[in-house]
Short mmCIF file of C-alpha atoms in Angstrom, two decimals:
data_model
loop_
_atom_site.label_atom_id
_atom_site.label_comp_id
_atom_site.label_asym_id
_atom_site.label_seq_id
_atom_site.Cartn_x
_atom_site.Cartn_y
_atom_site.Cartn_z
CA MET A 1 -4.15 26.20 41.69
CA LEU A 2 -4.96 26.97 45.27
CA SER A 3 -7.88 29.08 44.15
CA HIS A 4 -9.76 25.90 43.38
CA PHE A 5 -9.58 24.71 46.93
CA VAL A 6 -10.81 27.91 48.44
CA ILE A 7 -14.18 28.54 47.01
CA GLY A 8 -14.48 31.86 45.38
CA ALA A 9 -11.18 33.08 46.72
CA THR A 10 -10.23 34.96 43.59
CA SER A 11 -13.19 35.56 41.36
CA GLY A 12 -16.03 35.23 43.83
CA LEU A 13 -18.82 32.68 43.91
CA TYR A 14 -20.06 31.95 40.44
CA ILE A 15 -23.67 32.28 41.47
CA GLY A 16 -24.56 32.29 37.80
CA ASP A 17 -23.31 28.74 37.49
CA LEU A 18 -25.64 27.59 40.22
CA LEU A 19 -28.56 29.18 38.42
CA PHE A 20 -27.43 27.90 35.06
CA TYR A 21 -27.03 24.35 36.31
CA ALA A 22 -30.28 24.32 38.24
CA ILE A 23 -32.28 25.59 35.28
CA SER A 24 -30.54 23.60 32.59
CA PHE A 25 -30.70 20.45 34.71
CA ILE A 26 -34.46 20.86 35.05
CA ILE A 27 -34.70 21.39 31.28
CA LEU A 28 -32.57 18.29 30.75
CA ILE A 29 -34.86 16.27 33.00
CA ALA A 30 -37.89 17.54 31.10
CA LEU A 31 -36.34 16.70 27.73
CA VAL A 32 -35.19 13.27 28.84
CA LYS A 33 -38.62 12.58 30.29
CA HIS A 34 -40.38 13.62 27.13
CA PHE A 35 -38.13 11.94 24.59
CA ALA A 36 -36.77 8.86 26.35
CA TRP A 37 -37.91 8.19 29.88
CA GLY A 38 -41.63 8.43 29.19
CA PRO A 39 -41.74 6.16 26.14
CA VAL A 40 -39.30 3.64 27.59
CA THR A 41 -40.97 3.30 30.99
CA LYS A 42 -44.35 3.11 29.25
CA MET A 43 -42.98 0.34 27.08
CA MET A 44 -41.51 -1.43 30.10
CA ASP A 45 -44.83 -1.18 31.95
CA GLU A 46 -46.65 -2.44 28.88
CA ARG A 47 -44.27 -5.36 28.69
CA ALA A 48 -44.70 -6.14 32.37
CA ASN A 49 -48.48 -6.02 31.95
CA LYS A 50 -48.32 -8.14 28.84
CA ILE A 51 -46.14 -10.73 30.50
CA SER A 52 -48.40 -10.95 33.53
CA GLY A 53 -51.44 -11.04 31.23
CA ASP A 54 -49.89 -13.77 29.13
CA LEU A 55 -49.07 -15.77 32.23
CA ASP A 56 -52.67 -15.43 33.41
CA TYR A 57 -53.89 -16.40 29.97
CA ALA A 58 -51.60 -19.43 29.87
CA GLU A 59 -52.83 -20.47 33.31
CA LYS A 60 -56.43 -20.11 32.16
CA SER A 61 -55.77 -22.01 28.94
CA ARG A 62 -54.12 -24.82 30.83
CA ASN A 63 -57.07 -25.11 33.19
CA GLU A 64 -59.44 -25.07 30.24
CA ALA A 65 -57.42 -27.77 28.51
CA THR A 66 -57.49 -29.91 31.65
CA ASP A 67 -61.25 -29.42 31.91
CA LEU A 68 -61.69 -30.31 28.26
CA ALA A 69 -59.57 -33.43 28.65
CA ALA A 70 -61.63 -34.53 31.66
CA LYS A 71 -64.85 -33.80 29.79
CA ARG A 72 -63.61 -35.72 26.77
CA GLN A 73 -62.69 -38.67 28.97
CA ALA A 74 -66.17 -38.60 30.50
CA GLU A 75 -67.75 -38.40 27.05
CA LEU A 76 -65.61 -41.27 25.89
CA ASN A 77 -66.66 -43.42 28.83
CA LYS A 78 -70.29 -42.49 28.24
CA SER A 79 -70.16 -43.32 24.57
CA GLN A 80 -68.45 -46.61 25.35
CA THR A 81 -71.28 -47.55 27.72
CA GLU A 82 -73.77 -46.43 25.10
CA ALA A 83 -72.11 -48.54 22.45
CA THR A 84 -72.18 -51.56 24.73
CA ASN A 85 -75.85 -50.91 25.39
CA ILE A 86 -76.61 -50.61 21.72
CA VAL A 87 -74.81 -53.83 20.91
CA THR A 88 -76.57 -55.66 23.75
CA THR A 89 -79.97 -54.36 22.68
CA ALA A 90 -79.30 -55.29 19.08
CA ARG A 91 -78.26 -58.77 20.09
CA GLN A 92 -81.39 -59.18 22.22
CA ASN A 93 -83.55 -57.90 19.40
CA GLY A 94 -81.90 -60.26 16.98
CA GLU A 95 -82.40 -63.14 19.34
CA LYS A 96 -86.06 -62.27 19.76
CA GLN A 97 -86.56 -61.90 16.03
CA ARG A 98 -84.88 -65.21 15.36
CA GLN A 99 -87.10 -66.87 17.94
CA THR A 100 -90.17 -65.32 16.34
CA ILE A 101 -89.13 -66.45 12.88
CA VAL A 102 -88.40 -69.93 14.05
CA ASP A 103 -91.73 -70.12 15.90
CA GLN A 104 -93.56 -68.78 12.86
CA ALA A 105 -91.85 -71.30 10.64
CA GLN A 106 -92.67 -74.12 13.02
CA SER A 107 -96.35 -73.17 13.20
CA ASP A 108 -96.41 -72.80 9.41
CA VAL A 109 -94.91 -76.18 9.01
CA THR A 110 -97.47 -77.67 11.40
CA THR A 111 -100.34 -76.08 9.50
CA LEU A 112 -98.92 -77.19 6.17
CA LYS A 113 -98.50 -80.70 7.44
CA ALA A 114 -102.06 -80.80 8.77
CA ASN A 115 -103.41 -79.45 5.49
CA ALA A 116 -101.41 -81.95 3.51
CA GLN A 117 -102.70 -84.80 5.67
CA LYS A 118 -106.25 -83.55 5.18
CA ASP A 119 -105.66 -83.31 1.44
CA ILE A 120 -104.29 -86.80 1.33
CA VAL A 121 -107.26 -88.17 3.22
CA GLN A 122 -109.61 -86.28 0.91
CA GLU A 123 -107.75 -87.52 -2.14
CA ARG A 124 -107.94 -91.07 -0.97
CA ALA A 125 -111.64 -90.77 -0.26
CA ASP A 126 -112.16 -89.23 -3.68
CA ALA A 127 -110.14 -91.92 -5.38
CA LEU A 128 -112.05 -94.60 -3.52
CA LYS A 129 -115.36 -92.99 -4.53
CA SER A 130 -114.41 -92.72 -8.16
CA ALA A 131 -113.19 -96.32 -8.14
CA GLN A 132 -116.49 -97.33 -6.60
CA ASP A 133 -118.38 -95.54 -9.37
CA ASP A 134 -116.21 -97.07 -12.04
CA VAL A 135 -116.61 -100.52 -10.57
CA ALA A 136 -120.40 -100.06 -10.41
CA ALA A 137 -120.60 -98.93 -14.01
CA LEU A 138 -118.31 -101.73 -15.08
CA SER A 139 -120.34 -104.30 -13.18
CA ILE A 140 -123.57 -103.08 -14.72
CA GLU A 141 -122.08 -103.24 -18.18
CA ILE A 142 -120.75 -106.69 -17.53
CA ALA A 143 -124.06 -107.85 -16.09
CA SER A 144 -126.04 -106.34 -18.94
CA LYS A 145 -123.73 -108.04 -21.35
CA ILE A 146 -124.26 -111.29 -19.51
CA ILE A 147 -127.98 -111.16 -19.19
CA GLN A 148 -128.43 -109.37 -22.45
CA LYS A 149 -130.89 -107.32 -20.88
CA GLU A 150 -130.89 -103.68 -20.54
CA LEU A 151 -130.72 -103.07 -16.91
CA ASN A 152 -131.80 -99.82 -15.65
CA ALA A 153 -128.61 -98.44 -14.20
CA THR A 154 -130.44 -96.28 -11.77
CA ASP A 155 -132.80 -99.04 -10.63
CA GLN A 156 -130.03 -101.45 -10.02
CA LYS A 157 -127.50 -99.08 -8.62
CA ALA A 158 -128.64 -99.49 -5.04
CA LEU A 159 -128.28 -103.20 -5.30
CA ILE A 160 -124.85 -103.02 -6.77
CA ASP A 161 -123.76 -100.50 -4.23
CA SER A 162 -124.81 -102.79 -1.40
CA TYR A 163 -122.99 -105.57 -3.10
CA ILE A 164 -119.84 -103.57 -3.44
CA GLU A 165 -120.24 -102.48 0.17
CA GLY A 166 -120.32 -106.10 1.04
CA LEU A 167 -117.12 -106.60 -0.96
CA GLY A 168 -115.54 -103.71 0.72
CA LYS A 169 -116.46 -105.12 4.10
CA GLN A 170 -115.11 -108.44 3.08
CA ASN A 171 -111.88 -106.73 2.02
CA GLY A 172 -111.77 -104.78 5.22
CA ALA A 173 -112.34 -107.90 7.30
CA ARG A 174 -109.58 -109.72 5.56
CA MET B 1 -5.35 22.61 35.80
CA ASP B 2 -4.47 26.06 37.02
CA GLU B 3 -5.48 27.72 33.78
CA GLU B 4 -7.73 30.71 33.96
CA SER B 5 -11.41 30.45 33.26
CA TYR B 6 -13.58 32.80 31.29
CA VAL B 7 -15.73 34.74 33.69
CA VAL B 8 -18.56 36.82 32.33
CA LYS B 9 -20.80 39.10 34.32
CA PHE B 10 -24.36 39.06 33.17
CA LEU B 11 -26.97 41.17 35.00
CA GLY B 12 -24.38 41.58 37.75
CA ILE B 13 -24.19 37.78 38.23
CA PRO B 14 -20.80 36.23 37.51
CA PHE B 15 -20.89 33.29 35.11
CA ASN B 16 -17.98 30.93 34.65
CA ILE B 17 -18.12 30.27 30.95
CA THR B 18 -15.97 27.13 31.31
CA ASN B 19 -18.53 25.53 33.56
CA VAL B 20 -21.42 26.72 31.44
CA VAL B 21 -19.99 25.45 28.18
CA SER B 22 -18.76 22.10 29.47
CA GLY B 23 -21.93 21.56 31.48
CA LEU B 24 -24.01 22.33 28.44
CA LEU B 25 -21.89 19.94 26.38
CA ALA B 26 -22.36 17.19 28.98
CA MET B 27 -26.11 17.74 28.98
CA VAL B 28 -26.27 17.71 25.20
CA LEU B 29 -24.26 14.47 25.22
CA VAL B 30 -26.61 12.92 27.79
CA PHE B 31 -29.64 13.98 25.84
CA CYS B 32 -28.24 12.76 22.52
CA LEU B 33 -27.35 9.44 24.16
CA VAL B 34 -30.80 8.75 25.57
CA TRP B 35 -32.47 10.18 22.50
CA PHE B 36 -30.47 7.86 20.29
CA LEU B 37 -31.06 4.89 22.60
CA SER B 38 -34.78 5.45 22.76
CA ARG B 39 -35.48 5.47 19.04
CA ASN B 40 -37.63 2.66 17.60
CA LEU B 41 -38.89 1.28 20.88
CA THR B 42 -40.45 -2.14 20.62
CA LEU B 43 -42.22 -4.43 23.04
CA ARG B 44 -39.48 -6.98 22.48
CA PRO B 45 -36.37 -4.99 23.36
CA LYS B 46 -33.32 -5.40 21.20
CA GLY B 47 -29.94 -3.74 20.80
CA LYS B 48 -29.80 -0.20 22.09
CA GLN B 49 -33.18 -0.39 23.79
CA ASN B 50 -31.71 -3.08 26.04
CA VAL B 51 -28.87 -0.72 26.98
CA LEU B 52 -31.30 2.04 27.91
CA GLU B 53 -33.54 -0.32 29.87
CA TRP B 54 -30.52 -1.74 31.66
CA LEU B 55 -29.49 1.79 32.66
CA ILE B 56 -33.01 2.57 33.84
CA ASP B 57 -33.16 -0.67 35.82
CA PHE B 58 -29.78 0.12 37.33
CA THR B 59 -30.76 3.58 38.59
CA ASN B 60 -34.20 2.31 39.62
CA GLY B 61 -32.37 -0.29 41.67
CA ILE B 62 -30.36 2.42 43.44
CA VAL B 63 -33.58 4.29 44.23
CA SER B 64 -35.57 1.29 45.39
CA THR B 65 -32.86 0.02 47.74
CA ASN B 66 -32.81 3.39 49.53
CA ILE B 67 -36.45 4.45 49.21
CA PRO B 68 -38.51 1.28 49.13
CA GLY B 69 -42.11 1.15 48.03
CA GLU B 70 -44.24 3.44 45.89
CA GLN B 71 -42.64 6.51 47.48
CA GLY B 72 -39.37 5.95 45.64
CA LYS B 73 -40.89 5.72 42.16
CA ARG B 74 -41.14 9.49 41.78
CA PHE B 75 -37.37 9.82 42.19
CA ASN B 76 -36.54 7.32 39.47
CA LEU B 77 -36.26 9.94 36.74
CA LEU B 78 -34.13 12.25 38.91
CA ALA B 79 -31.76 9.43 39.76
CA PHE B 80 -31.53 8.37 36.12
CA VAL B 81 -30.71 11.82 34.76
CA LEU B 82 -28.43 12.65 37.70
CA PHE B 83 -26.47 9.44 37.23
CA LEU B 84 -26.10 9.84 33.47
CA PHE B 85 -25.15 13.49 33.74
CA ILE B 86 -22.51 12.97 36.43
CA PHE B 87 -21.15 9.92 34.65
CA VAL B 88 -20.81 11.73 31.33
CA ALA B 89 -19.43 14.85 33.05
CA ASN B 90 -16.84 12.79 34.92
CA GLN B 91 -15.60 11.02 31.80
CA MET B 92 -15.69 14.09 29.59
CA GLY B 93 -12.51 15.62 31.05
CA LEU B 94 -10.62 12.39 30.34
CA LEU B 95 -11.45 12.56 26.67
CA ILE B 96 -11.33 16.27 25.88
CA GLN B 97 -9.73 19.31 27.37
CA VAL B 98 -10.14 22.40 25.25
CA ILE B 99 -7.87 25.23 26.23
CA ILE B 100 -7.95 28.40 24.15
CA GLY B 101 -5.51 31.20 24.75
CA GLY B 102 -4.45 29.79 28.10
CA LYS B 103 -8.07 29.71 29.26
CA THR B 104 -9.92 26.44 29.69
CA LEU B 105 -13.11 26.19 27.70
CA ILE B 106 -14.08 22.55 28.07
CA LYS B 107 -13.18 20.15 30.89
CA SER B 108 -15.02 17.91 33.30
CA PRO B 109 -17.73 20.17 34.72
CA THR B 110 -17.71 18.08 37.90
CA SER B 111 -14.10 19.07 38.59
CA ASP B 112 -15.40 22.47 39.64
CA PRO B 113 -16.87 22.84 43.15
CA MET B 114 -19.58 25.22 41.98
CA VAL B 115 -20.98 22.62 39.63
CA THR B 116 -21.03 19.84 42.19
CA MET B 117 -22.56 22.23 44.71
CA ALA B 118 -25.24 23.09 42.16
CA LEU B 119 -26.03 19.40 41.79
CA ALA B 120 -26.00 18.86 45.55
CA LEU B 121 -28.25 21.88 45.93
CA ILE B 122 -30.76 20.41 43.50
CA VAL B 123 -30.80 17.20 45.54
CA LEU B 124 -31.11 19.17 48.76
CA LEU B 125 -34.03 21.22 47.46
CA VAL B 126 -35.78 18.14 46.13
CA SER B 127 -35.39 16.34 49.47
CA HIS B 128 -36.77 19.26 51.50
CA TYR B 129 -39.53 19.95 49.00
CA PHE B 130 -40.81 16.39 49.11
CA GLY B 131 -40.32 16.24 52.88
CA VAL B 132 -42.69 19.19 53.26
CA MET B 133 -45.05 17.91 50.57
CA ILE B 134 -45.46 14.49 52.18
CA PHE B 135 -45.56 15.32 55.89
CA GLY B 136 -46.64 18.95 55.93
CA VAL B 137 -44.48 21.66 57.48
CA LYS B 138 -44.84 20.43 61.07
CA GLY B 139 -44.40 16.78 60.24
CA TYR B 140 -41.42 17.64 58.09
CA LEU B 141 -39.74 19.54 60.90
CA VAL B 142 -40.40 16.77 63.41
CA ASN B 143 -39.41 14.00 61.05
CA SER B 144 -36.26 15.68 59.81
CA TYR B 145 -34.85 17.33 62.91
CA MET B 146 -36.37 15.80 66.05
CA ARG B 147 -35.71 12.17 65.28
CA PRO B 148 -34.80 9.91 66.94
CA VAL B 149 -34.92 12.27 69.97
CA SER B 150 -35.47 16.01 70.21
CA PHE B 151 -32.06 16.89 71.64
CA MET B 152 -30.56 15.71 68.35
CA LEU B 153 -31.87 18.93 66.82
CA PRO B 154 -28.54 20.82 66.64
CA ILE B 155 -26.74 17.81 65.27
CA ASN B 156 -29.46 17.26 62.70
CA ILE B 157 -29.30 20.87 61.57
CA LEU B 158 -25.53 20.67 61.33
CA GLU B 159 -25.88 17.44 59.40
CA GLU B 160 -27.91 19.21 56.73
CA PHE B 161 -24.92 21.40 55.92
CA THR B 162 -22.34 18.69 56.22
CA ASN B 163 -24.41 16.36 54.03
CA PHE B 164 -24.67 19.05 51.40
CA LEU B 165 -20.99 19.94 51.50
CA THR B 166 -19.68 16.38 51.63
CA LEU B 167 -21.97 15.35 48.80
CA ALA B 168 -20.67 18.19 46.65
CA PHE B 169 -16.98 18.01 47.59
CA ARG B 170 -16.63 14.24 47.47
CA LEU B 171 -17.47 14.31 43.79
CA TYR B 172 -15.50 17.45 43.12
CA GLY B 173 -12.43 16.21 44.99
CA ASN B 174 -12.29 12.88 43.22
CA ILE B 175 -12.67 14.27 39.74
CA PHE B 176 -10.50 17.29 40.35
CA ALA B 177 -7.69 15.19 41.79
CA GLY B 178 -7.91 12.87 38.83
CA GLU B 179 -7.54 15.75 36.43
CA VAL B 180 -4.70 17.31 38.41
CA LEU B 181 -2.76 14.10 38.30
CA LEU B 182 -3.47 13.69 34.59
CA THR B 183 -2.17 17.20 33.97
CA LEU B 184 0.90 16.53 36.11
CA ILE B 185 1.71 13.35 34.25
CA GLY B 186 1.13 15.28 31.03
CA SER B 187 3.60 17.94 32.06
CA VAL B 188 6.10 15.27 33.08
CA ALA B 189 5.78 13.79 29.61
CA LYS B 190 6.63 17.13 28.03
CA SER B 191 9.44 18.03 30.43
CA HIS B 192 12.54 16.15 29.14
CA GLY B 193 11.80 15.11 25.60
CA LEU B 194 11.37 11.55 24.38
CA VAL B 195 12.58 9.73 27.52
CA THR B 196 9.98 11.17 29.84
CA THR B 197 7.28 10.77 27.19
CA VAL B 198 7.98 7.05 26.99
CA VAL B 199 7.90 6.79 30.77
CA ALA B 200 4.83 8.96 31.19
CA LEU B 201 2.73 7.31 28.48
CA PRO B 202 1.92 4.05 30.36
CA LEU B 203 1.46 6.05 33.58
CA GLU B 204 -1.02 8.30 31.83
CA MET B 205 -2.86 5.31 30.41
CA ILE B 206 -3.06 3.61 33.80
CA TRP B 207 -4.27 6.75 35.49
CA GLN B 208 -6.84 7.41 32.78
CA GLY B 209 -8.20 3.90 33.24
CA PHE B 210 -8.33 4.46 36.96
CA SER B 211 -10.07 7.80 36.43
CA ILE B 212 -12.73 6.14 34.32
CA PHE B 213 -13.27 3.74 37.21
CA ILE B 214 -13.37 6.57 39.75
CA GLY B 215 -15.73 8.60 37.58
CA SER B 216 -18.18 5.69 37.36
CA ILE B 217 -17.94 4.92 41.08
CA GLN B 218 -18.43 8.56 42.01
CA ALA B 219 -21.50 8.88 39.81
CA TYR B 220 -22.93 5.81 41.55
CA VAL B 221 -21.96 7.11 45.00
CA PHE B 222 -23.42 10.54 44.34
CA VAL B 223 -26.77 9.12 43.22
CA THR B 224 -26.85 6.62 46.09
CA LEU B 225 -26.13 9.26 48.73
CA SER B 226 -28.64 11.62 47.13
CA MET B 227 -31.28 8.96 47.51
CA VAL B 228 -30.20 8.29 51.09
CA TYR B 229 -30.60 11.98 51.94
CA ILE B 230 -33.95 12.16 50.17
CA SER B 231 -35.16 9.04 51.96
CA LYS B 232 -34.29 10.63 55.30
CA LYS B 233 -36.72 13.42 54.44
CA VAL B 234 -39.55 11.46 52.86
CA GLU B 235 -39.63 8.40 55.09
CA VAL B 236 -40.38 8.00 58.78
CA GLU B 237 -37.39 6.62 60.60
CA GLU B 238 -38.16 3.92 63.07
#
């Protein structure tokens, strides 16, 4: 038992063990590195990179989203103003058009009324003329019947006309 | 614990077969463990991958607290393998002791001073190698032995040996003592029939639990101190 406390007291230093452990430990490190350490640390690095990348990406996305929201708000405001403009313009146009139509109608009505008045005046003049003619013819017929004499309608017409004129004047004076 | 070991001379160099076999077994166990844990790696870790990544984070944490910055990253793998190997080696003797013909074949490899000295030697060589690689020979000598003042040189040189020996024997002593006590309790259990067995059984269980605790703590301590010694060589002390 004491031999363990005094190094190499009985069987000498086991130099071979030192060599064996040094070499096999290096081999063990190489094996562990190749089969476990390498892949795992690579995976851990990858994960760390991915996490930091994802965080960056999330940050970027959030900024983009904020930008988009601001842009959308601006667009919304712009389109609202535009809509107001459009409505205002349409209302003004409508107003103008209405005014035009009303003016047009008024002028039409005025023209129509003037025409109608002219027509009426014309009609009355025509009617008066035709009545004059009728009365002349009738008077001639009556006179010829009375005097049993064929009066030349054309010769006498001037006379009758002046007579009727005189009647008319009498009527007008009355 | 005082059983004989197989000693074989090969090319005039004595080999302790007990250490070789149990060390090899511990290494195979470590490799199988990490190999098993590292199958089917995915970006989203689950199950065993989490265990492996937790272990890696744990040993990386030990390294980064002692050697901060980019400098420490190259020692991550060493710390990881060293920790796993010492941990497995420490616990191995608690689970299996194979004794054939009165000669031990398998036990905790770390309960032998040669094995712990081999491990300490690896750490020592790594620390000096990187010290020279980073600062050059002159810078390494100044940084390692003349700091903080030049008259500390003898103490610093002495410290190299004491660091090496304490690193090796702390681990060896803890694990060896644990095994000695386990064997003693075991022999007590066998000494007077059923009565002593009943008495020794809970004692054995308690001590085994404590040994598991000690084995874990010592693995942690060994790796931490290794990193402290390495950091002394690769970093400029203020």
